[in-house]
XYZ file of C-alpha atoms in Angstrom:
551
model
C 21.325 -25.038 -17.562
C 24.630 -23.167 -17.423
C 24.724 -19.606 -18.745
C 28.523 -19.276 -18.612
C 30.576 -21.530 -20.831
C 33.060 -22.360 -18.085
C 30.525 -22.359 -15.231
C 31.413 -25.100 -12.749
C 29.507 -24.431 -9.545
C 25.841 -23.528 -9.218
C 24.714 -21.601 -6.180
C 23.345 -18.225 -5.149
C 25.983 -15.702 -4.217
C 25.818 -12.095 -3.183
C 29.273 -10.567 -3.354
C 29.853 -8.445 -0.286
C 33.539 -8.788 0.512
C 35.933 -9.804 -2.277
C 35.134 -9.925 -5.996
C 34.163 -13.569 -6.628
C 33.533 -14.928 -10.096
C 29.941 -15.915 -10.864
C 31.166 -18.550 -13.276
C 33.585 -20.449 -11.075
C 34.841 -20.670 -7.525
C 38.080 -18.802 -8.141
C 38.609 -15.777 -5.921
C 39.874 -13.044 -8.189
C 41.310 -9.597 -7.727
C 39.609 -6.410 -8.835
C 41.175 -7.038 -12.254
C 38.143 -9.189 -13.039
C 36.375 -6.051 -14.277
C 39.159 -5.369 -16.780
C 38.353 -8.565 -18.677
C 36.610 -8.221 -22.005
C 33.538 -10.391 -21.641
C 31.253 -11.161 -24.564
C 27.626 -11.907 -23.657
C 25.836 -13.747 -26.440
C 22.391 -15.133 -27.293
C 20.545 -12.525 -25.210
C 17.029 -11.219 -25.732
C 17.341 -7.450 -25.967
C 14.677 -4.869 -26.812
C 16.757 -3.718 -29.797
C 15.578 -5.658 -32.879
C 19.092 -6.085 -34.306
C 21.048 -6.839 -31.128
C 21.409 -10.077 -29.179
C 24.956 -9.723 -27.848
C 27.302 -7.224 -26.216
C 30.771 -6.810 -24.735
C 31.621 -5.441 -21.296
C 35.088 -4.078 -20.518
C 36.231 -2.177 -17.428
C 32.693 -2.198 -16.080
C 31.263 -0.546 -19.187
C 29.295 -1.624 -22.247
C 31.513 -1.237 -25.309
C 29.874 -3.104 -28.194
C 26.334 -4.204 -29.110
C 25.227 -6.198 -32.114
C 24.401 -9.660 -33.404
C 26.221 -12.573 -31.784
C 28.011 -13.481 -35.011
C 29.410 -9.938 -35.299
C 30.199 -9.399 -31.601
C 32.284 -12.569 -31.547
C 34.524 -11.048 -34.223
C 35.725 -8.495 -31.641
C 38.483 -9.146 -29.113
C 37.262 -10.742 -25.890
C 38.646 -12.802 -23.028
C 35.646 -14.897 -22.075
C 32.140 -15.634 -23.301
C 28.860 -15.803 -21.402
C 26.018 -17.612 -23.168
C 22.744 -16.117 -21.917
C 20.700 -18.916 -23.499
C 18.119 -16.556 -25.023
C 17.019 -15.074 -21.716
C 15.907 -11.459 -21.531
C 18.458 -8.850 -20.483
C 17.242 -5.566 -18.992
C 19.013 -2.580 -17.453
C 19.327 -2.947 -13.695
C 16.302 -1.512 -11.930
C 16.712 1.874 -10.261
C 14.141 2.215 -7.478
C 13.814 5.975 -7.232
C 12.540 6.004 -3.646
C 12.737 3.453 -0.870
C 14.460 2.908 2.482
C 17.377 0.458 2.337
C 17.947 0.614 6.078
C 14.205 0.279 6.642
C 14.110 -2.934 4.603
C 16.898 -4.362 6.736
C 15.289 -3.164 9.944
C 11.847 -4.577 9.192
C 13.269 -7.979 8.308
C 14.493 -8.214 11.909
C 11.385 -7.066 13.799
C 7.886 -8.430 14.313
C 5.972 -8.512 11.025
C 2.359 -7.424 11.435
C 1.521 -8.191 7.808
C -0.714 -10.984 6.601
C -2.955 -11.571 9.601
C -6.652 -11.863 8.759
C -7.700 -11.374 12.378
C -6.393 -9.080 15.089
C -6.522 -11.865 17.674
C -4.174 -13.932 15.472
C -1.729 -11.009 15.330
C -1.922 -10.662 19.109
C -1.185 -14.342 19.652
C 1.821 -14.279 17.315
C 3.226 -11.121 18.902
C 2.995 -12.620 22.404
C 5.594 -15.184 21.393
C 8.074 -12.635 20.052
C 11.070 -12.248 22.410
C 12.015 -8.620 21.650
C 11.878 -6.077 24.478
C 10.719 -3.501 23.588
C 8.633 -5.205 20.911
C 8.520 -3.191 17.697
C 6.357 -4.325 14.803
C 5.258 -3.017 11.448
C 3.268 -3.938 8.395
C -0.440 -4.179 9.150
C -3.094 -2.666 6.909
C -6.563 -2.304 8.401
C -8.153 -3.798 5.271
C -6.465 -7.135 6.035
C -8.543 -7.517 9.201
C -12.132 -8.723 9.456
C -13.721 -6.461 10.482
C -11.524 -3.715 9.069
C -10.073 -1.379 11.705
C -6.791 0.004 13.034
C -4.916 -1.431 15.987
C -5.542 0.383 19.281
C -3.882 0.453 22.701
C -6.129 -2.210 24.235
C -5.175 -4.645 21.450
C -1.502 -4.187 22.249
C -2.148 -4.485 25.981
C -3.266 -8.031 25.218
C 0.199 -8.686 23.786
C 1.993 -7.549 26.932
C 1.425 -5.627 30.132
C 5.100 -5.951 31.093
C 7.100 -4.601 28.158
C 6.601 -1.753 25.679
C 4.895 -2.698 22.427
C 4.741 -0.343 19.412
C 3.302 -1.510 16.079
C 3.411 0.654 12.962
C 0.881 0.645 10.174
C 2.422 -0.516 6.870
C 2.913 3.087 5.704
C 5.011 4.027 8.737
C 2.957 7.209 9.184
C 0.907 5.817 12.058
C 1.874 3.770 15.116
C -0.008 2.309 18.046
C 1.448 1.866 21.547
C 0.443 -0.244 24.502
C 0.022 1.214 27.988
C 3.542 0.230 29.071
C 5.062 2.069 26.095
C 2.999 5.186 26.833
C 4.071 5.135 30.479
C 7.734 4.705 29.512
C 7.505 7.631 27.102
C 5.882 9.832 29.745
C 8.668 9.019 32.195
C 11.237 10.507 29.803
C 9.696 13.885 30.601
C 9.325 15.256 27.085
C 6.242 17.389 26.433
C 3.447 15.807 24.460
C 3.371 16.542 20.705
C 2.239 20.068 19.889
C -0.449 19.057 17.398
C -3.369 17.526 19.343
C -4.760 16.009 16.136
C -1.614 13.928 15.649
C -2.059 11.633 18.658
C -4.638 10.136 20.997
C -3.520 8.690 24.325
C -6.753 6.763 24.829
C -6.411 4.792 21.587
C -2.608 4.839 21.744
C -2.460 6.020 18.118
C 0.236 8.479 17.013
C 0.743 9.960 13.542
C 3.558 11.679 11.661
C 6.028 13.690 13.780
C 4.143 12.781 16.966
C 5.520 9.238 16.621
C 8.926 10.509 17.720
C 7.527 11.118 21.214
C 7.004 7.353 21.424
C 10.131 6.086 19.763
C 12.489 7.854 22.157
C 12.064 4.779 24.373
C 13.664 2.547 21.708
C 17.471 2.140 22.053
C 19.567 3.348 19.134
C 21.097 0.573 17.008
C 24.817 -0.156 17.198
C 27.192 0.227 14.253
C 27.180 -3.559 13.925
C 23.377 -3.680 13.792
C 23.230 -0.942 11.165
C 25.841 -2.778 9.082
C 23.939 -6.050 9.332
C 20.646 -4.443 8.331
C 22.186 -2.612 5.374
C 23.825 -5.776 4.062
C 20.687 -7.844 4.580
C 18.627 -5.329 2.636
C 21.250 -5.095 -0.091
C 21.278 -8.867 -0.572
C 17.496 -8.873 -0.930
C 17.453 -5.981 -3.411
C 20.203 -7.483 -5.569
C 18.237 -10.734 -5.770
C 15.351 -8.687 -7.223
C 17.526 -7.038 -9.872
C 17.704 -3.639 -8.172
C 21.097 -2.082 -8.893
C 20.521 1.542 -7.837
C 18.284 3.257 -5.305
C 17.228 6.637 -4.049
C 17.149 5.841 -0.350
C 15.902 7.746 2.685
C 17.813 6.143 5.563
C 18.074 8.930 8.138
C 14.445 8.673 9.294
C 14.398 4.938 10.068
C 15.760 5.415 13.569
C 15.210 8.612 15.540
C 18.897 9.373 15.937
C 21.520 11.707 14.460
C 22.438 11.119 10.830
C 26.149 10.525 11.517
C 25.928 6.851 12.616
C 23.995 6.042 9.451
C 26.383 7.805 7.077
C 29.334 6.292 8.952
C 27.959 2.762 8.481
C 27.263 3.219 4.767
C 30.600 4.953 4.129
C 32.450 2.124 5.887
C 30.753 -0.498 3.718
C 31.536 1.525 0.605
C 35.187 2.012 1.552
C 35.546 -1.738 2.141
C 34.015 -2.589 -1.245
C 31.019 -4.234 0.422
C 28.460 -1.720 -0.822
C 27.566 -3.134 -4.218
C 24.310 -1.318 -4.908
C 24.411 2.318 -6.022
C 22.918 4.216 -3.091
C 21.849 7.813 -3.629
C 20.959 9.218 -0.208
C 17.774 11.239 0.072
C 18.823 13.126 3.190
C 15.854 13.360 5.551
C 16.708 16.383 7.706
C 13.521 18.111 8.915
C 15.250 20.043 11.723
C 17.052 23.177 10.544
C 19.954 22.746 12.975
C 20.564 19.198 11.722
C 20.479 20.363 8.110
C 22.935 23.160 8.895
C 25.277 20.683 10.631
C 25.009 18.360 7.623
C 25.956 21.219 5.306
C 28.789 22.406 7.566
C 30.310 18.908 7.436
C 30.477 19.147 3.646
C 27.973 16.415 2.810
C 25.915 18.078 0.038
C 26.992 16.666 -3.314
C 29.558 14.391 -1.696
C 30.418 11.362 -3.801
C 32.112 8.262 -2.486
C 32.240 5.125 -4.670
C 28.752 3.627 -4.808
C 27.417 5.970 -2.101
C 26.409 9.523 -2.966
C 24.613 12.291 -1.147
C 21.530 13.468 -2.977
C 18.598 15.786 -2.293
C 17.021 17.079 0.860
C 14.166 14.705 1.696
C 11.208 15.914 3.743
C 7.901 14.347 4.768
C 5.472 17.179 4.143
C 2.264 15.243 4.824
C 1.084 11.764 5.726
C -0.555 8.809 3.982
C -3.912 8.039 2.453
C -4.566 5.001 4.627
C -3.910 6.930 7.833
C -6.022 9.834 6.474
C -3.072 12.112 7.172
C -2.238 13.058 3.564
C -3.024 16.786 3.349
C -6.104 17.374 1.183
C -7.830 20.445 -0.218
C -11.183 19.019 0.926
C -12.014 16.731 3.866
C -11.905 12.986 3.372
C -15.136 11.312 2.391
C -15.279 9.258 5.606
C -13.513 11.540 8.127
C -13.953 15.151 9.149
C -10.308 15.946 8.522
C -8.149 17.235 5.689
C -5.101 15.386 6.992
C -1.868 16.792 8.393
C 0.465 19.464 7.066
C 3.761 18.600 8.763
C 5.488 21.948 8.146
C 4.186 25.465 8.088
C 4.833 27.104 4.686
C 7.451 29.323 6.322
C 9.355 26.446 7.923
C 9.214 24.414 4.707
C 10.543 27.348 2.672
C 13.398 27.906 5.131
C 14.518 24.278 4.944
C 14.323 24.183 1.152
C 16.108 27.509 0.688
C 18.871 26.442 3.089
C 19.393 23.215 1.162
C 19.313 24.910 -2.243
C 21.873 27.466 -1.124
C 24.177 24.500 -0.464
C 23.519 23.096 -3.946
C 20.970 20.455 -2.939
C 17.790 19.578 -4.800
C 14.681 18.634 -2.874
C 12.661 15.399 -2.974
C 9.596 16.002 -0.826
C 6.971 13.472 0.186
C 3.544 14.835 -0.745
C 0.513 12.591 -1.229
C -2.469 14.886 -0.716
C -3.508 17.313 -3.453
C -3.224 20.316 -1.143
C 0.356 19.423 -0.258
C 1.161 19.091 -3.968
C -0.423 22.527 -4.434
C 1.767 24.082 -1.746
C 4.917 22.566 -3.253
C 3.955 24.027 -6.625
C 3.444 27.403 -4.947
C 6.870 27.105 -3.325
C 8.508 26.221 -6.656
C 6.858 29.231 -8.278
C 8.857 31.490 -5.940
C 12.115 30.315 -7.550
C 13.516 32.123 -10.606
C 12.949 30.097 -13.778
C 16.681 29.591 -14.299
C 16.939 28.110 -10.796
C 13.996 25.775 -11.397
C 15.506 24.475 -14.618
C 18.987 24.023 -13.136
C 17.764 21.940 -10.207
C 16.129 18.530 -10.404
C 13.493 18.815 -7.729
C 10.796 16.190 -7.351
C 7.655 15.296 -5.450
C 7.737 11.836 -3.921
C 4.439 9.948 -4.403
C 2.152 12.698 -5.840
C -0.493 9.996 -5.933
C -3.431 12.340 -5.290
C -2.183 15.144 -7.536
C -5.127 16.415 -9.556
C -5.261 16.527 -13.338
C -5.084 20.327 -13.276
C -1.825 20.129 -11.280
C 0.045 17.927 -13.759
C 0.730 20.614 -16.383
C 1.775 22.925 -13.582
C 4.320 20.365 -12.333
C 5.709 20.040 -15.843
C 6.007 23.808 -16.267
C 7.746 24.119 -12.900
C 10.188 21.286 -13.683
C 8.920 19.227 -10.734
C 9.467 15.511 -11.199
C 7.240 12.805 -9.721
C 8.715 9.788 -7.944
C 5.716 7.452 -8.134
C 4.763 4.074 -6.653
C 2.231 2.217 -8.831
C 2.448 -0.701 -6.405
C 0.557 1.399 -3.824
C -2.572 0.477 -5.782
C -2.147 -2.985 -4.249
C -3.228 -1.827 -0.810
C -5.011 1.429 -1.609
C -7.555 0.279 -4.178
C -10.124 -0.803 -1.548
C -9.488 2.416 0.403
C -9.946 4.901 -2.453
C -13.771 4.889 -2.767
C -14.170 5.017 1.008
C -11.681 7.829 1.588
C -12.173 9.880 -1.586
C -15.470 8.974 -3.235
C -15.652 10.494 -6.742
C -12.313 12.234 -6.190
C -10.610 8.862 -6.649
C -10.679 9.586 -10.397
C -8.053 12.256 -9.726
C -5.541 9.820 -8.255
C -2.626 7.703 -9.428
C -2.455 9.646 -12.699
C 0.986 8.319 -13.544
C 0.364 7.740 -17.244
C -0.906 11.303 -17.628
C 2.140 12.637 -15.797
C 4.603 10.768 -17.985
C 2.878 11.737 -21.231
C 2.546 15.384 -20.172
C 6.316 15.624 -19.863
C 6.617 15.360 -16.084
C 9.836 13.504 -15.217
C 8.056 10.427 -13.844
C 9.978 7.633 -12.141
C 8.933 4.374 -10.502
C 9.847 3.114 -7.056
C 8.310 1.066 -4.269
C 8.884 3.000 -1.023
C 9.889 -0.369 0.448
C 9.397 -1.533 3.132
C 6.008 0.221 2.850
C 5.367 -2.088 -0.103
C 7.247 -5.009 -1.599
C 10.489 -3.939 -3.320
C 9.760 -6.377 -6.183
C 10.153 -4.521 -9.500
C 8.098 -7.167 -11.287
C 5.080 -6.715 -9.022
C 5.431 -2.955 -9.441
C 5.645 -3.250 -13.229
C 2.580 -5.513 -13.268
C 0.492 -2.937 -11.403
C 1.843 -0.077 -13.529
C 0.896 -1.900 -16.747
C -2.427 -3.443 -15.704
C -3.724 -0.998 -13.065
C -4.882 -4.041 -11.079
C -4.292 -4.832 -7.428
C -2.472 -8.135 -6.941
C -4.062 -8.460 -3.494
C -7.552 -7.481 -4.625
C -7.959 -8.700 -8.238
C -11.733 -8.784 -7.758
C -11.739 -4.960 -7.806
C -10.809 -4.925 -11.492
C -8.913 -2.308 -13.474
C -8.497 1.177 -12.015
C -8.328 4.030 -14.564
C -7.124 1.958 -17.504
C -5.969 5.018 -19.475
C -3.322 5.632 -16.809
C -1.606 2.296 -17.513
C 1.976 2.379 -18.777
C 3.296 0.328 -21.671
C 6.141 -2.088 -20.994
C 8.713 0.258 -22.528
C 7.334 3.290 -20.660
C 7.461 1.407 -17.368
C 10.990 0.087 -17.938
C 12.212 3.592 -18.825
C 10.606 4.999 -15.671
C 12.364 2.256 -13.668
C 15.827 2.617 -15.211
C 16.848 5.621 -17.297
C 14.525 8.293 -15.914
C 15.595 7.796 -12.266
C 19.182 8.208 -13.448
C 18.259 11.721 -14.572
C 17.310 12.615 -10.993
C 20.766 11.495 -9.855
C 22.540 13.344 -12.712
C 23.593 9.980 -14.161
C 21.506 9.952 -17.334
C 24.655 9.786 -19.496
C 26.067 6.730 -17.712
C 23.290 4.666 -16.099
C 19.995 3.092 -17.025
C 20.522 2.032 -20.640
C 21.880 -0.970 -22.493
C 24.114 1.176 -24.659
C 27.803 1.478 -25.476
C 29.517 3.885 -23.101
C 27.120 3.233 -20.218
C 28.048 1.384 -17.025
C 27.325 -2.332 -17.269
C 24.496 -2.545 -14.753
C 22.143 -5.210 -16.091
C 20.048 -8.216 -15.146
C 19.299 -11.557 -16.769
C 15.702 -12.677 -16.194
C 13.636 -15.793 -16.798
C 9.928 -16.029 -17.509
C 9.412 -12.565 -18.986
C 7.058 -12.083 -21.934
C 6.867 -8.289 -22.415
C 3.557 -8.437 -24.303
C 1.939 -10.378 -21.448
C 1.917 -8.432 -18.163
C 0.753 -11.539 -16.262
C 4.164 -13.063 -16.986
C 5.750 -10.467 -14.697
C 4.330 -12.284 -11.673
C 6.276 -15.415 -12.683
C 9.462 -13.592 -13.740
C 12.590 -13.932 -11.630
C 16.169 -12.740 -11.783
C 18.887 -15.212 -12.741
C 21.842 -12.827 -12.456
C 22.461 -9.238 -11.432
C 25.506 -7.308 -12.644
C 26.855 -3.941 -11.510
C 29.843 -2.448 -13.324
C 30.118 -5.797 -15.097
C 30.549 -7.665 -11.804
C 28.090 -10.449 -11.059
C 26.743 -9.528 -7.626
C 23.866 -12.017 -7.468
C 23.178 -15.379 -9.011
C 20.032 -17.394 -8.469
C 20.518 -21.005 -7.403
C 19.688 -23.494 -10.122
């Protein structure tokens, strides 16, 4: 079925180079966005609206179809009674990481380690880099170790990351190559083990120095590949940490994104979460004038730091030891070093968005925020990324301190089997996203892709049902923490725009806002199960159709 009255060709298209009409094959100039386009017969959440007009990339009129068609317009798009939603704004992921992982060995989906080994043997890359395994996928359940990777190759380096990216395993050849570079071993002896070949958190950098830096062309390809994928999922804006994907200076990454933006090939709105854990790098970043810098679709956002690890790797920093390990996890920064980085960034006008999963790391971020004058706290829009093990008693404190929470409900997919093993009874103080939102904490939704799938519909399903898609047999986890459809959509659209200071222009289907919206098929808001069959038909940014699903 055609959704545009003068639609003549049906095929998927992601618009990377020149503006190309979604409703015909005519190559147009940028004046396409100046057209007044009436979209009619839409399903909107407003009970009295089913149509709207877009002009100059902005919503101008909403109402009933019969009334909207009385306004001036140049062309009409019939949406055939499909749902229209604001474009999704994934508050935290890694665009470059999505592109990178789509070009390396995928360690996901193997039920047996020997099957993973056999598949990896046939991969031509040298060095061979892989990512994506979760120990719960294996029978029996365990992490990859050096001797597993030695079975893949004894001639080339092999490094395979756990799905979270906070833990990596190396084969003997990779360890020998790293040693030959002459760098001292990581300072924290708990962060690596040469016998098992397992490295965690900052210790991973000792390994990855053997991996060549990507070229400008490779970075460009990976960014565009990731963008195409995200647009097909209805994601129109992202908070993206791209500096940490490759262990290299930030300049090649910013140069690649800026070049795409300048050429009009960056369609998605990319708000950089600048991962700069080394003070000298942060100072260089500030000296070059990056804080607050705005291009077209690319903007520089907060200082991003990884303050602890992950639950699965048992490196999230906890107030009490894990149930199954005699460790509290890893604190990446000393309090003094963390405060210095944050104060340096704030002096340059930057907010912070700090990864903290363990309850003790959340506690230390609250303590840091309490050192700021109240006026400073309220002026900035700081946030904790993940906050998945924040305790109930910490939620009101986060609200009082004006600390937002960038959450990932979709983590329940993989973590639900891990929670009772790692936390025991403490699992009831985890993933309290409904409580956060209702207590007044600025709570947003993202995926942390490629750690998890970037699919908004899978994420919404988990947020609304509190069920794991991978492990449905485990049932509902803390039902009272489920979000309603409208709460989840708000946390995926308008609330992330607040973190980027765009709450008056992005994230709503409302006159005066930018026309970032998606047309979807299969959605029944009252039935969360329908989300798993929902797909995007069209994605629009500034009124330009940047993705169309093939018929």
